[in-house]
mmCIF file of N, CA and C in Angstrom:
data_model
loop_
_atom_site.group_PDB
_atom_site.id
_atom_site.type_symbol
_atom_site.label_atom_id
_atom_site.label_comp_id
_atom_site.label_asym_id
_atom_site.label_seq_id
_atom_site.Cartn_x
_atom_site.Cartn_y
_atom_site.Cartn_z
ATOM 1 N N UNK X 949 83.643 123.724 89.916
ATOM 2 C CA UNK X 949 83.539 122.793 91.023
ATOM 3 C C UNK X 949 84.896 122.609 91.704
ATOM 4 N N UNK X 950 85.974 122.493 90.870
ATOM 5 C CA UNK X 950 87.311 122.311 91.418
ATOM 6 C C UNK X 950 87.720 123.508 92.271
ATOM 7 N N UNK X 951 87.338 124.713 91.812
ATOM 8 C CA UNK X 951 87.667 125.934 92.547
ATOM 9 C C UNK X 951 86.978 125.943 93.902
ATOM 10 N N UNK X 952 85.726 125.503 93.940
ATOM 11 C CA UNK X 952 84.988 125.450 95.206
ATOM 12 C C UNK X 952 85.673 124.479 96.162
ATOM 13 N N UNK X 953 86.094 123.335 95.670
ATOM 14 C CA UNK X 953 86.788 122.350 96.509
ATOM 15 C C UNK X 953 88.096 122.928 97.026
ATOM 16 N N UNK X 954 88.831 123.640 96.160
ATOM 17 C CA UNK X 954 90.086 124.263 96.590
ATOM 18 C C UNK X 954 89.840 125.316 97.662
ATOM 19 N N UNK X 955 88.782 126.107 97.504
ATOM 20 C CA UNK X 955 88.453 127.132 98.505
ATOM 21 C C UNK X 955 88.092 126.473 99.832
ATOM 22 N N UNK X 956 87.290 125.420 99.779
ATOM 23 C CA UNK X 956 86.908 124.707 101.000
ATOM 24 C C UNK X 956 88.143 124.111 101.670
ATOM 25 N N UNK X 957 89.024 123.501 100.874
ATOM 26 C CA UNK X 957 90.256 122.940 101.442
ATOM 27 C C UNK X 957 91.118 124.022 102.066
ATOM 28 N N UNK X 958 91.189 125.189 101.435
ATOM 29 C CA UNK X 958 91.965 126.296 101.988
ATOM 30 C C UNK X 958 91.375 126.752 103.327
ATOM 31 N N UNK X 959 90.051 126.897 103.383
ATOM 32 C CA UNK X 959 89.395 127.314 104.631
ATOM 33 C C UNK X 959 89.647 126.276 105.716
ATOM 34 N N UNK X 960 89.544 124.990 105.365
ATOM 35 C CA UNK X 960 89.811 123.927 106.343
ATOM 36 C C UNK X 960 91.255 123.991 106.834
ATOM 37 N N UNK X 961 92.190 124.255 105.927
ATOM 38 C CA UNK X 961 93.598 124.357 106.315
ATOM 39 C C UNK X 961 93.806 125.514 107.279
ATOM 40 N N UNK X 962 93.156 126.645 107.030
ATOM 41 C CA UNK X 962 93.273 127.803 107.927
ATOM 42 C C UNK X 962 92.702 127.464 109.299
ATOM 43 N N UNK X 963 91.554 126.794 109.316
ATOM 44 C CA UNK X 963 90.952 126.403 110.591
ATOM 45 C C UNK X 963 91.850 125.431 111.357
ATOM 46 N N UNK X 964 92.429 124.477 110.649
ATOM 47 C CA UNK X 964 93.332 123.517 111.289
ATOM 48 C C UNK X 964 94.556 124.223 111.841
ATOM 49 N N UNK X 965 95.135 125.131 111.060
ATOM 50 C CA UNK X 965 96.309 125.872 111.515
ATOM 51 C C UNK X 965 95.992 126.694 112.753
ATOM 52 N N UNK X 966 94.846 127.363 112.767
ATOM 53 C CA UNK X 966 94.430 128.144 113.932
ATOM 54 C C UNK X 966 94.271 127.240 115.144
ATOM 55 N N UNK X 967 93.641 126.090 114.951
ATOM 56 C CA UNK X 967 93.470 125.127 116.047
ATOM 57 C C UNK X 967 94.821 124.652 116.565
ATOM 58 N N UNK X 968 95.757 124.398 115.641
ATOM 59 C CA UNK X 968 97.087 123.945 116.042
ATOM 60 C C UNK X 968 97.803 125.000 116.878
ATOM 61 N N UNK X 969 97.658 126.252 116.502
ATOM 62 C CA UNK X 969 98.295 127.324 117.272
ATOM 63 C C UNK X 969 97.708 127.404 118.678
ATOM 64 N N UNK X 970 96.407 127.247 118.789
ATOM 65 C CA UNK X 970 95.765 127.253 120.111
ATOM 66 C C UNK X 970 96.255 126.058 120.922
ATOM 67 N N UNK X 971 96.279 124.881 120.296
ATOM 68 C CA UNK X 971 96.749 123.677 120.980
ATOM 69 C C UNK X 971 98.215 123.824 121.356
ATOM 70 N N UNK X 972 99.025 124.366 120.460
ATOM 71 C CA UNK X 972 100.452 124.555 120.716
ATOM 72 C C UNK X 972 100.657 125.422 121.958
ATOM 73 N N UNK X 973 99.896 126.503 122.078
ATOM 74 C CA UNK X 973 100.019 127.372 123.253
ATOM 75 C C UNK X 973 99.680 126.609 124.525
ATOM 76 N N UNK X 974 98.735 125.704 124.430
ATOM 77 C CA UNK X 974 98.351 124.909 125.595
ATOM 78 C C UNK X 974 99.387 123.826 125.906
ATOM 79 N N UNK X 975 99.900 123.165 124.892
ATOM 80 C CA UNK X 975 100.807 122.030 125.073
ATOM 81 C C UNK X 975 102.179 122.443 125.588
ATOM 82 N N UNK X 976 102.603 123.658 125.331
ATOM 83 C CA UNK X 976 103.963 124.059 125.697
ATOM 84 C C UNK X 976 104.146 124.296 127.192
ATOM 85 N N UNK X 977 103.154 123.987 127.984
ATOM 86 C CA UNK X 977 103.340 124.083 129.427
ATOM 87 C C UNK X 977 104.267 122.959 129.900
ATOM 88 N N UNK X 978 104.771 123.047 131.139
ATOM 89 C CA UNK X 978 105.752 122.080 131.623
ATOM 90 C C UNK X 978 105.133 120.800 132.169
ATOM 91 N N UNK X 979 103.843 120.792 132.394
ATOM 92 C CA UNK X 979 103.215 119.582 132.915
ATOM 93 C C UNK X 979 102.974 118.574 131.797
ATOM 94 N N UNK X 980 102.845 117.279 132.138
ATOM 95 C CA UNK X 980 102.539 116.291 131.101
ATOM 96 C C UNK X 980 101.191 116.597 130.452
ATOM 97 N N UNK X 981 101.067 116.249 129.197
ATOM 98 C CA UNK X 981 99.834 116.477 128.448
ATOM 99 C C UNK X 981 99.310 115.140 127.945
ATOM 100 N N UNK X 982 98.036 115.091 127.708
ATOM 101 C CA UNK X 982 97.430 113.916 127.102
ATOM 102 C C UNK X 982 97.127 114.257 125.642
ATOM 103 N N UNK X 983 97.653 113.451 124.728
ATOM 104 C CA UNK X 983 97.368 113.629 123.312
ATOM 105 C C UNK X 983 96.355 112.572 122.925
ATOM 106 N N UNK X 984 95.254 113.005 122.361
ATOM 107 C CA UNK X 984 94.219 112.061 121.949
ATOM 108 C C UNK X 984 94.113 112.121 120.433
ATOM 109 N N UNK X 985 94.323 110.989 119.799
ATOM 110 C CA UNK X 985 94.155 110.894 118.355
ATOM 111 C C UNK X 985 93.265 109.697 118.086
ATOM 112 N N UNK X 986 93.004 109.466 116.819
ATOM 113 C CA UNK X 986 92.195 108.308 116.446
ATOM 114 C C UNK X 986 92.924 107.010 116.756
ATOM 115 N N UNK X 987 94.262 107.073 116.782
ATOM 116 C CA UNK X 987 95.045 105.854 116.941
ATOM 117 C C UNK X 987 95.475 105.572 118.371
ATOM 118 N N UNK X 988 95.654 106.606 119.165
ATOM 119 C CA UNK X 988 96.297 106.378 120.449
ATOM 120 C C UNK X 988 95.896 107.412 121.478
ATOM 121 N N UNK X 989 95.963 107.019 122.720
ATOM 122 C CA UNK X 989 95.884 107.964 123.824
ATOM 123 C C UNK X 989 97.211 107.809 124.530
ATOM 124 N N UNK X 990 97.996 108.855 124.531
ATOM 125 C CA UNK X 990 99.374 108.754 124.993
ATOM 126 C C UNK X 990 99.693 109.912 125.922
ATOM 127 N N UNK X 991 100.239 109.608 127.098
ATOM 128 C CA UNK X 991 100.714 110.661 127.988
ATOM 129 C C UNK X 991 102.121 111.023 127.547
ATOM 130 N N UNK X 992 102.333 112.290 127.300
ATOM 131 C CA UNK X 992 103.623 112.762 126.826
ATOM 132 C C UNK X 992 104.356 113.429 127.987
ATOM 133 N N UNK X 993 105.486 112.870 128.400
ATOM 134 C CA UNK X 993 106.241 113.478 129.488
ATOM 135 C C UNK X 993 106.693 114.889 129.127
ATOM 136 N N UNK X 994 106.829 115.729 130.141
ATOM 137 C CA UNK X 994 107.209 117.125 129.928
ATOM 138 C C UNK X 994 108.561 117.249 129.239
ATOM 139 N N UNK X 995 109.460 116.258 129.391
ATOM 140 C CA UNK X 995 110.790 116.356 128.791
ATOM 141 C C UNK X 995 110.769 116.253 127.263
ATOM 142 N N UNK X 996 109.712 115.678 126.701
ATOM 143 C CA UNK X 996 109.596 115.623 125.246
ATOM 144 C C UNK X 996 109.158 116.987 124.738
ATOM 145 N N UNK X 997 109.642 117.360 123.586
ATOM 146 C CA UNK X 997 109.242 118.661 123.054
ATOM 147 C C UNK X 997 108.963 118.568 121.563
ATOM 148 N N UNK X 998 108.099 119.450 121.135
ATOM 149 C CA UNK X 998 107.767 119.526 119.720
ATOM 150 C C UNK X 998 108.928 120.142 118.960
ATOM 151 N N UNK X 999 109.073 119.698 117.725
ATOM 152 C CA UNK X 999 110.081 120.242 116.823
ATOM 153 C C UNK X 999 109.370 120.718 115.566
ATOM 154 N N UNK X 1000 109.948 121.710 114.915
ATOM 155 C CA UNK X 1000 109.403 122.187 113.654
ATOM 156 C C UNK X 1000 110.083 121.443 112.513
ATOM 157 N N UNK X 1001 109.282 120.910 111.617
ATOM 158 C CA UNK X 1001 109.780 120.216 110.441
ATOM 159 C C UNK X 1001 109.220 120.885 109.191
ATOM 160 N N UNK X 1002 109.981 120.819 108.115
ATOM 161 C CA UNK X 1002 109.456 121.204 106.810
ATOM 162 C C UNK X 1002 108.754 119.969 106.274
ATOM 163 N N UNK X 1003 107.442 120.071 106.101
ATOM 164 C CA UNK X 1003 106.642 118.910 105.721
ATOM 165 C C UNK X 1003 106.095 119.107 104.306
ATOM 166 N N UNK X 1004 106.263 118.085 103.505
ATOM 167 C CA UNK X 1004 105.721 118.049 102.154
ATOM 168 C C UNK X 1004 104.832 116.816 102.044
ATOM 169 N N UNK X 1005 104.210 116.638 100.897
ATOM 170 C CA UNK X 1005 103.347 115.473 100.689
ATOM 171 C C UNK X 1005 103.743 114.797 99.378
ATOM 172 N N UNK X 1006 103.587 113.484 99.354
ATOM 173 C CA UNK X 1006 103.896 112.723 98.144
ATOM 174 C C UNK X 1006 102.830 111.665 97.922
ATOM 175 N N UNK X 1007 102.850 111.092 96.727
ATOM 176 C CA UNK X 1007 101.913 110.026 96.382
ATOM 177 C C UNK X 1007 102.716 108.812 95.912
ATOM 178 N N UNK X 1008 102.012 107.752 95.584
ATOM 179 C CA UNK X 1008 102.677 106.553 95.059
ATOM 180 C C UNK X 1008 102.954 106.688 93.563
ATOM 181 N N UNK X 1009 102.436 107.759 92.953
ATOM 182 C CA UNK X 1009 102.503 107.912 91.507
ATOM 183 C C UNK X 1009 103.863 108.284 90.952
ATOM 184 N N UNK X 1010 103.907 108.314 89.637
ATOM 185 C CA UNK X 1010 105.144 108.568 88.902
ATOM 186 C C UNK X 1010 105.745 109.929 89.236
ATOM 187 N N UNK X 1011 104.883 110.923 89.552
ATOM 188 C CA UNK X 1011 105.373 112.265 89.861
ATOM 189 C C UNK X 1011 106.182 112.300 91.156
ATOM 190 N N UNK X 1012 105.941 111.367 92.058
ATOM 191 C CA UNK X 1012 106.652 111.330 93.335
ATOM 192 C C UNK X 1012 107.683 110.222 93.416
ATOM 193 N N UNK X 1013 107.345 109.063 92.878
ATOM 194 C CA UNK X 1013 108.193 107.881 93.068
ATOM 195 C C UNK X 1013 108.819 107.356 91.780
ATOM 196 N N UNK X 1014 108.318 107.809 90.646
ATOM 197 C CA UNK X 1014 108.806 107.283 89.374
ATOM 198 C C UNK X 1014 108.152 105.956 89.014
ATOM 199 N N UNK X 1015 107.229 105.477 89.838
ATOM 200 C CA UNK X 1015 106.562 104.198 89.595
ATOM 201 C C UNK X 1015 105.178 104.423 89.004
ATOM 202 N N UNK X 1016 104.727 103.473 88.208
ATOM 203 C CA UNK X 1016 103.374 103.507 87.653
ATOM 204 C C UNK X 1016 102.563 102.381 88.298
ATOM 205 N N UNK X 1017 101.237 102.443 88.181
ATOM 206 C CA UNK X 1017 100.413 101.363 88.746
ATOM 207 C C UNK X 1017 100.757 99.980 88.193
ATOM 208 N N UNK X 1018 101.406 99.911 87.037
ATOM 209 C CA UNK X 1018 101.802 98.617 86.470
ATOM 210 C C UNK X 1018 103.058 98.049 87.122
ATOM 211 N N UNK X 1019 103.779 98.878 87.857
ATOM 212 C CA UNK X 1019 105.002 98.451 88.540
ATOM 213 C C UNK X 1019 104.625 97.563 89.723
ATOM 214 N N UNK X 1020 105.278 96.409 89.857
ATOM 215 C CA UNK X 1020 104.912 95.493 90.950
ATOM 216 C C UNK X 1020 105.229 96.079 92.326
ATOM 217 N N UNK X 1021 106.091 97.108 92.403
ATOM 218 C CA UNK X 1021 106.416 97.744 93.682
ATOM 219 C C UNK X 1021 105.635 99.048 93.899
ATOM 220 N N UNK X 1022 104.626 99.301 93.057
ATOM 221 C CA UNK X 1022 103.803 100.501 93.180
ATOM 222 C C UNK X 1022 103.108 100.521 94.540
ATOM 223 N N UNK X 1023 103.270 101.613 95.269
ATOM 224 C CA UNK X 1023 102.619 101.760 96.571
ATOM 225 C C UNK X 1023 103.346 101.084 97.712
ATOM 226 N N UNK X 1024 104.503 100.488 97.440
ATOM 227 C CA UNK X 1024 105.283 99.817 98.476
ATOM 228 C C UNK X 1024 106.386 100.773 98.939
ATOM 229 N N UNK X 1025 106.504 100.934 100.239
ATOM 230 C CA UNK X 1025 107.492 101.848 100.809
ATOM 231 C C UNK X 1025 108.869 101.187 100.898
ATOM 232 N N UNK X 1026 109.860 101.987 101.255
ATOM 233 C CA UNK X 1026 111.231 101.482 101.405
ATOM 234 C C UNK X 1026 111.327 100.427 102.510
ATOM 235 N N UNK X 1027 110.404 100.478 103.465
ATOM 236 C CA UNK X 1027 110.411 99.485 104.549
ATOM 237 C C UNK X 1027 109.679 98.208 104.156
ATOM 238 N N UNK X 1028 109.073 98.209 102.953
ATOM 239 C CA UNK X 1028 108.347 97.032 102.490
ATOM 240 C C UNK X 1028 106.863 97.068 102.807
ATOM 241 N N UNK X 1029 106.414 98.111 103.505
ATOM 242 C CA UNK X 1029 104.998 98.239 103.854
ATOM 243 C C UNK X 1029 104.230 98.904 102.712
ATOM 244 N N UNK X 1030 102.937 98.666 102.677
ATOM 245 C CA UNK X 1030 102.073 99.348 101.722
ATOM 246 C C UNK X 1030 101.843 100.768 102.239
ATOM 247 N N UNK X 1031 101.985 101.766 101.374
ATOM 248 C CA UNK X 1031 101.776 103.156 101.769
ATOM 249 C C UNK X 1031 100.308 103.386 102.094
ATOM 250 N N UNK X 1032 100.051 104.004 103.255
ATOM 251 C CA UNK X 1032 98.690 104.275 103.704
ATOM 252 C C UNK X 1032 98.565 105.732 104.133
ATOM 253 N N UNK X 1033 97.512 106.385 103.661
ATOM 254 C CA UNK X 1033 97.270 107.777 104.028
ATOM 255 C C UNK X 1033 97.030 107.889 105.526
ATOM 256 N N UNK X 1034 97.538 108.952 106.122
ATOM 257 C CA UNK X 1034 97.437 109.273 107.555
ATOM 258 C C UNK X 1034 98.244 108.301 108.429
ATOM 259 N N UNK X 1035 99.081 107.466 107.785
ATOM 260 C CA UNK X 1035 99.955 106.560 108.531
ATOM 261 C C UNK X 1035 101.391 106.662 108.020
ATOM 262 N N UNK X 1036 101.568 106.534 106.711
ATOM 263 C CA UNK X 1036 102.912 106.461 106.120
ATOM 264 C C UNK X 1036 103.586 107.826 106.086
ATOM 265 N N UNK X 1037 104.849 107.827 106.493
ATOM 266 C CA UNK X 1037 105.660 109.038 106.526
ATOM 267 C C UNK X 1037 107.049 108.693 106.012
ATOM 268 N N UNK X 1038 107.569 109.522 105.120
ATOM 269 C CA UNK X 1038 108.961 109.374 104.694
ATOM 270 C C UNK X 1038 109.804 110.262 105.608
ATOM 271 N N UNK X 1039 110.866 109.677 106.158
ATOM 272 C CA UNK X 1039 111.700 110.348 107.150
ATOM 273 C C UNK X 1039 113.164 110.317 106.723
ATOM 274 N N UNK X 1040 113.983 111.179 107.339
ATOM 275 C CA UNK X 1040 115.426 111.120 107.051
ATOM 276 C C UNK X 1040 116.029 109.824 107.606
ATOM 277 N N UNK X 1041 117.216 109.480 107.122
ATOM 278 C CA UNK X 1041 117.878 108.238 107.541
ATOM 279 C C UNK X 1041 118.181 108.198 109.035
ATOM 280 N N UNK X 1042 118.221 109.353 109.693
ATOM 281 C CA UNK X 1042 118.502 109.383 111.130
ATOM 282 C C UNK X 1042 117.357 108.793 111.953
ATOM 283 N N UNK X 1043 116.169 108.658 111.356
ATOM 284 C CA UNK X 1043 115.011 108.069 112.038
ATOM 285 C C UNK X 1043 114.828 106.640 111.549
ATOM 286 N N UNK X 1044 114.728 105.730 112.482
ATOM 287 C CA UNK X 1044 114.547 104.323 112.130
ATOM 288 C C UNK X 1044 113.141 104.085 111.595
ATOM 289 N N UNK X 1045 113.008 103.088 110.715
ATOM 290 C CA UNK X 1045 111.679 102.662 110.315
ATOM 291 C C UNK X 1045 110.928 102.248 111.572
ATOM 292 N N UNK X 1046 109.661 102.603 111.643
ATOM 293 C CA UNK X 1046 108.855 102.279 112.820
ATOM 294 C C UNK X 1046 108.751 103.431 113.801
ATOM 295 N N UNK X 1047 109.567 104.467 113.644
ATOM 296 C CA UNK X 1047 109.487 105.633 114.529
ATOM 297 C C UNK X 1047 108.103 106.251 114.391
ATOM 298 N N UNK X 1048 107.471 106.553 115.532
ATOM 299 C CA UNK X 1048 106.133 107.156 115.558
ATOM 300 C C UNK X 1048 106.276 108.658 115.744
ATOM 301 N N UNK X 1049 105.554 109.415 114.924
ATOM 302 C CA UNK X 1049 105.613 110.873 114.976
ATOM 303 C C UNK X 1049 104.194 111.424 114.961
ATOM 304 N N UNK X 1050 103.871 112.183 116.002
ATOM 305 C CA UNK X 1050 102.555 112.818 116.096
ATOM 306 C C UNK X 1050 102.630 114.188 115.439
ATOM 307 N N UNK X 1051 101.743 114.440 114.468
ATOM 308 C CA UNK X 1051 101.672 115.738 113.801
ATOM 309 C C UNK X 1051 100.287 116.319 114.076
ATOM 310 N N UNK X 1052 100.209 117.316 114.977
ATOM 311 C CA UNK X 1052 98.912 117.883 115.347
ATOM 312 C C UNK X 1052 98.099 118.426 114.174
ATOM 313 N N UNK X 1053 98.752 118.964 113.158
ATOM 314 C CA UNK X 1053 98.024 119.517 112.012
ATOM 315 C C UNK X 1053 97.164 118.462 111.330
ATOM 316 N N UNK X 1054 97.551 117.190 111.437
ATOM 317 C CA UNK X 1054 96.789 116.082 110.863
ATOM 318 C C UNK X 1054 96.002 115.334 111.935
ATOM 319 N N UNK X 1055 96.271 115.637 113.194
ATOM 320 C CA UNK X 1055 95.692 114.898 114.318
ATOM 321 C C UNK X 1055 95.904 113.398 114.119
ATOM 322 N N UNK X 1056 97.126 113.051 113.732
ATOM 323 C CA UNK X 1056 97.461 111.651 113.472
ATOM 324 C C UNK X 1056 98.862 111.324 113.964
ATOM 325 N N UNK X 1057 99.022 110.063 114.323
ATOM 326 C CA UNK X 1057 100.347 109.528 114.615
ATOM 327 C C UNK X 1057 100.790 108.782 113.368
ATOM 328 N N UNK X 1058 101.859 109.257 112.749
ATOM 329 C CA UNK X 1058 102.405 108.652 111.544
ATOM 330 C C UNK X 1058 103.526 107.696 111.924
ATOM 331 N N UNK X 1059 103.832 106.772 111.023
ATOM 332 C CA UNK X 1059 104.923 105.833 111.217
ATOM 333 C C UNK X 1059 105.946 106.033 110.108
ATOM 334 N N UNK X 1060 107.198 106.152 110.498
ATOM 335 C CA UNK X 1060 108.271 106.289 109.512
ATOM 336 C C UNK X 1060 108.398 104.953 108.780
ATOM 337 N N UNK X 1061 107.981 104.962 107.500
ATOM 338 C CA UNK X 1061 107.988 103.731 106.700
ATOM 339 C C UNK X 1061 108.707 103.901 105.373
ATOM 340 N N UNK X 1062 109.097 105.128 105.049
ATOM 341 C CA UNK X 1062 109.623 105.369 103.711
ATOM 342 C C UNK X 1062 110.804 106.332 103.768
ATOM 343 N N UNK X 1063 111.525 106.414 102.680
ATOM 344 C CA UNK X 1063 112.647 107.335 102.510
ATOM 345 C C UNK X 1063 112.408 108.118 101.233
ATOM 346 N N UNK X 1064 113.153 109.170 101.060
ATOM 347 C CA UNK X 1064 113.085 109.953 99.835
ATOM 348 C C UNK X 1064 114.387 110.714 99.686
ATOM 349 N N UNK X 1065 114.848 110.856 98.464
ATOM 350 C CA UNK X 1065 116.148 111.496 98.253
ATOM 351 C C UNK X 1065 116.172 112.932 98.748
ATOM 352 N N UNK X 1066 115.028 113.605 98.761
ATOM 353 C CA UNK X 1066 114.971 114.999 99.224
ATOM 354 C C UNK X 1066 114.645 115.105 100.713
ATOM 355 N N UNK X 1067 114.413 113.970 101.362
ATOM 356 C CA UNK X 1067 114.028 113.995 102.774
ATOM 357 C C UNK X 1067 115.283 113.885 103.633
ATOM 358 N N UNK X 1068 115.802 115.051 103.989
ATOM 359 C CA UNK X 1068 117.005 115.152 104.799
ATOM 360 C C UNK X 1068 116.614 115.634 106.193
ATOM 361 N N UNK X 1069 117.594 115.872 107.045
ATOM 362 C CA UNK X 1069 117.325 116.302 108.424
ATOM 363 C C UNK X 1069 116.377 117.498 108.443
ATOM 364 N N UNK X 1070 115.384 117.425 109.332
ATOM 365 C CA UNK X 1070 114.435 118.524 109.484
ATOM 366 C C UNK X 1070 113.290 118.500 108.485
ATOM 367 N N UNK X 1071 113.219 117.420 107.677
ATOM 368 C CA UNK X 1071 112.161 117.320 106.671
ATOM 369 C C UNK X 1071 111.389 116.020 106.845
ATOM 370 N N UNK X 1072 110.101 116.070 106.563
ATOM 371 C CA UNK X 1072 109.233 114.900 106.573
ATOM 372 C C UNK X 1072 108.359 114.965 105.333
ATOM 373 N N UNK X 1073 107.935 113.816 104.833
ATOM 374 C CA UNK X 1073 107.091 113.730 103.650
ATOM 375 C C UNK X 1073 105.902 112.838 103.981
ATOM 376 N N UNK X 1074 104.710 113.406 103.978
ATOM 377 C CA UNK X 1074 103.480 112.707 104.341
ATOM 378 C C UNK X 1074 102.878 112.064 103.092
ATOM 379 N N UNK X 1075 102.522 110.791 103.187
ATOM 380 C CA UNK X 1075 101.906 110.103 102.051
ATOM 381 C C UNK X 1075 100.431 110.493 101.924
ATOM 382 N N UNK X 1076 100.019 110.821 100.704
ATOM 383 C CA UNK X 1076 98.617 111.104 100.391
ATOM 384 C C UNK X 1076 98.226 110.307 99.155
ATOM 385 N N UNK X 1077 96.994 109.872 99.103
ATOM 386 C CA UNK X 1077 96.487 109.108 97.967
ATOM 387 C C UNK X 1077 96.309 109.980 96.728
ATOM 388 N N UNK X 1078 95.852 111.211 96.921
ATOM 389 C CA UNK X 1078 95.449 112.074 95.816
ATOM 390 C C UNK X 1078 96.540 113.076 95.448
ATOM 391 N N UNK X 1079 96.964 113.074 94.198
ATOM 392 C CA UNK X 1079 98.045 113.949 93.747
ATOM 393 C C UNK X 1079 97.656 115.426 93.851
ATOM 394 N N UNK X 1080 96.396 115.764 93.583
ATOM 395 C CA UNK X 1080 95.974 117.164 93.689
ATOM 396 C C UNK X 1080 96.058 117.662 95.132
ATOM 397 N N UNK X 1081 95.637 116.825 96.079
ATOM 398 C CA UNK X 1081 95.740 117.203 97.497
ATOM 399 C C UNK X 1081 97.200 117.331 97.912
ATOM 400 N N UNK X 1082 98.030 116.427 97.426
ATOM 401 C CA UNK X 1082 99.457 116.476 97.762
ATOM 402 C C UNK X 1082 100.075 117.763 97.216
ATOM 403 N N UNK X 1083 99.728 118.122 95.995
ATOM 404 C CA UNK X 1083 100.249 119.364 95.411
ATOM 405 C C UNK X 1083 99.726 120.590 96.147
ATOM 406 N N UNK X 1084 98.441 120.577 96.514
ATOM 407 C CA UNK X 1084 97.869 121.712 97.257
ATOM 408 C C UNK X 1084 98.502 121.847 98.638
ATOM 409 N N UNK X 1085 98.876 120.735 99.234
ATOM 410 C CA UNK X 1085 99.510 120.780 100.554
ATOM 411 C C UNK X 1085 100.802 121.590 100.490
ATOM 412 N N UNK X 1086 101.537 121.388 99.429
ATOM 413 C CA UNK X 1086 102.763 122.166 99.218
ATOM 414 C C UNK X 1086 103.845 121.854 100.231
ATOM 415 N N UNK X 1087 104.481 122.914 100.721
ATOM 416 C CA UNK X 1087 105.595 122.816 101.667
ATOM 417 C C UNK X 1087 105.205 123.650 102.882
ATOM 418 N N UNK X 1088 105.105 123.000 104.038
ATOM 419 C CA UNK X 1088 104.653 123.699 105.247
ATOM 420 C C UNK X 1088 105.610 123.452 106.403
ATOM 421 N N UNK X 1089 105.729 124.449 107.255
ATOM 422 C CA UNK X 1089 106.473 124.301 108.497
ATOM 423 C C UNK X 1089 105.467 123.858 109.560
ATOM 424 N N UNK X 1090 105.622 122.620 110.056
ATOM 425 C CA UNK X 1090 104.662 122.079 111.020
ATOM 426 C C UNK X 1090 105.384 121.576 112.270
ATOM 427 N N UNK X 1091 104.662 121.640 113.366
ATOM 428 C CA UNK X 1091 105.174 121.091 114.619
ATOM 429 C C UNK X 1091 104.911 119.587 114.617
ATOM 430 N N UNK X 1092 105.845 118.840 115.185
ATOM 431 C CA UNK X 1092 105.698 117.393 115.279
ATOM 432 C C UNK X 1092 106.392 116.911 116.547
ATOM 433 N N UNK X 1093 105.926 115.829 117.062
ATOM 434 C CA UNK X 1093 106.469 115.237 118.279
ATOM 435 C C UNK X 1093 106.924 113.821 117.979
ATOM 436 N N UNK X 1094 108.211 113.558 118.160
ATOM 437 C CA UNK X 1094 108.734 112.199 117.977
ATOM 438 C C UNK X 1094 108.429 111.435 119.254
ATOM 439 N N UNK X 1095 107.643 110.390 119.135
ATOM 440 C CA UNK X 1095 107.192 109.637 120.319
ATOM 441 C C UNK X 1095 108.224 108.607 120.723
ATOM 442 N N UNK X 1096 108.303 108.326 122.025
ATOM 443 C CA UNK X 1096 109.271 107.327 122.505
ATOM 444 C C UNK X 1096 108.866 105.923 122.109
#
């Protein structure tokens, strides 16, 4: 059963990546684009550009944070917010807490709410609830747009 789920997740990842490449080819034009996500409808001026980041995934668990569910700070980010999937993002110190970053591969606008010792310039860490999904995500080069 686990193998079937992994195969399905792999196929979904390939489909998402293909979609992102198609969208990327469309978005790189010089005219303003409309980005539609579950959270926002935002007109992106032509002067903004996508950047490639090395993106990893982490969880609230001991394998990522050193905290256990018994820890009173379990699931709490460096900014003091509760970590939420498809919202919480660990960013380098050069990005202020509250910075919004659109990642087309997730079709989500994330908020910089956390830090990590390995999260340096050019790297982002996406929060996920499930450790197996976070491990399967691995390390990917993804396009992202830092929103104004």
